[in-house]
Amino acid sequence: MLDKKKVRPSNRTIQKSLLVLVRRLSDVLDLPISLHIGDPAGNIAQALVPARKAAAYLGVSQKTLANWRCSGTRGLPYVQVGGRVLYRQSDLDDFIMNSRKLSTSEKGEGRHG
């Protein structure tokens, strides 16, 4: 029997495999999963989340997201590719963190703020 030396896959191959796995998991769970995995060039791969999943992640309706896009009042950036509206996962996370309040008396960007 030949003793074959195992060859470790390259980091790039491992990253690609992880991205495929995470995307499939995201589809199965129907939830956005952040893909902050650095590539060899030092860039960060950004997860682009469809509006349906972004709305579920934020706990609002798709119609609310559409209203925010039209009015521009909430400051939530989005990307439009063809007819698809997508959100960067990091922008969704930033939006949530910037929406934190300490009391109900703080001015917000809601209907009356």
XYZ file of C-alpha atoms in Angstrom:
113
model
C 0.000 0.000 0.000
C 1.345 3.403 -1.001
C 1.611 6.057 1.690
C 0.293 9.188 -0.006
C 1.248 12.463 1.577
C -1.802 14.605 2.242
C -1.639 18.007 0.615
C -3.210 20.878 2.518
C -5.515 23.015 0.369
C -4.512 26.628 -0.160
C -6.006 29.382 1.974
C -7.824 30.694 -1.111
C -9.442 27.284 -1.677
C -10.486 27.076 1.968
C -12.002 30.587 1.829
C -13.953 29.805 -1.342
C -15.297 26.601 0.227
C -16.332 28.462 3.386
C -18.123 31.148 1.359
C -20.087 28.498 -0.544
C -20.969 26.727 2.700
C -22.083 29.928 4.456
C -24.197 31.021 1.462
C -25.935 27.640 1.367
C -26.521 27.760 5.116
C -27.940 31.278 4.782
C -30.367 30.073 2.103
C -31.426 27.011 4.122
C -31.993 29.037 7.297
C -33.481 31.924 5.289
C -31.364 34.361 7.331
C -28.515 36.637 6.325
C -25.123 35.543 7.590
C -22.250 38.012 7.628
C -19.305 37.055 5.402
C -16.469 39.100 6.870
C -13.671 36.902 5.559
C -10.524 38.615 4.347
C -9.111 37.709 0.971
C -5.372 37.509 0.177
C -5.399 41.128 -1.055
C -6.557 42.301 2.370
C -10.065 43.236 1.198
C -13.142 42.175 3.114
C -15.808 40.210 1.308
C -19.149 41.857 2.012
C -22.331 39.862 2.170
C -25.035 41.343 -0.023
C -28.426 40.601 1.466
C -31.660 40.730 -0.575
C -34.357 43.142 0.653
C -36.538 40.253 1.870
C -33.810 38.941 4.176
C -32.773 42.452 5.223
C -36.343 43.212 6.280
C -36.504 39.990 8.311
C -33.130 40.776 9.896
C -34.295 44.265 10.943
C -37.757 43.084 11.982
C -39.617 45.337 9.551
C -41.681 44.698 6.427
C -40.314 44.905 2.900
C -42.724 47.775 2.310
C -41.126 49.696 5.207
C -37.689 49.206 3.629
C -39.062 50.440 0.312
C -40.498 53.531 2.024
C -37.139 54.218 3.700
C -35.381 53.931 0.314
C -37.837 56.311 -1.357
C -37.785 58.913 1.385
C -34.128 58.559 2.313
C -35.028 59.527 5.880
C -33.512 56.553 7.694
C -30.056 56.731 6.090
C -29.835 53.017 5.330
C -27.558 52.561 2.287
C -28.469 50.008 -0.357
C -27.160 48.697 -3.661
C -29.263 48.261 -6.761
C -28.067 45.712 -9.301
C -30.437 45.616 -12.223
C -33.854 45.316 -10.597
C -32.539 43.758 -7.387
C -32.200 45.797 -4.207
C -29.444 44.527 -1.928
C -28.032 45.619 1.417
C -24.520 45.100 2.773
C -24.625 43.087 5.979
C -22.254 45.555 7.649
C -24.631 48.451 6.789
C -27.505 46.571 8.425
C -25.406 45.948 11.533
C -24.330 49.619 11.637
C -27.953 50.726 11.242
C -28.960 48.628 14.244
C -26.076 49.903 16.379
C -26.811 53.526 15.445
C -30.488 53.069 16.363
C -29.739 52.329 20.019
C -31.441 54.563 22.555
C -31.075 55.031 26.299
C -34.547 56.391 26.933
C -37.828 57.041 25.175
C -37.272 60.790 25.503
C -34.403 60.733 22.978
C -35.214 62.165 19.575
C -35.319 59.477 16.911
C -35.765 59.384 13.183
C -39.230 57.925 13.433
C -42.467 59.462 12.297
C -42.329 62.343 14.760
C -38.561 62.665 15.283
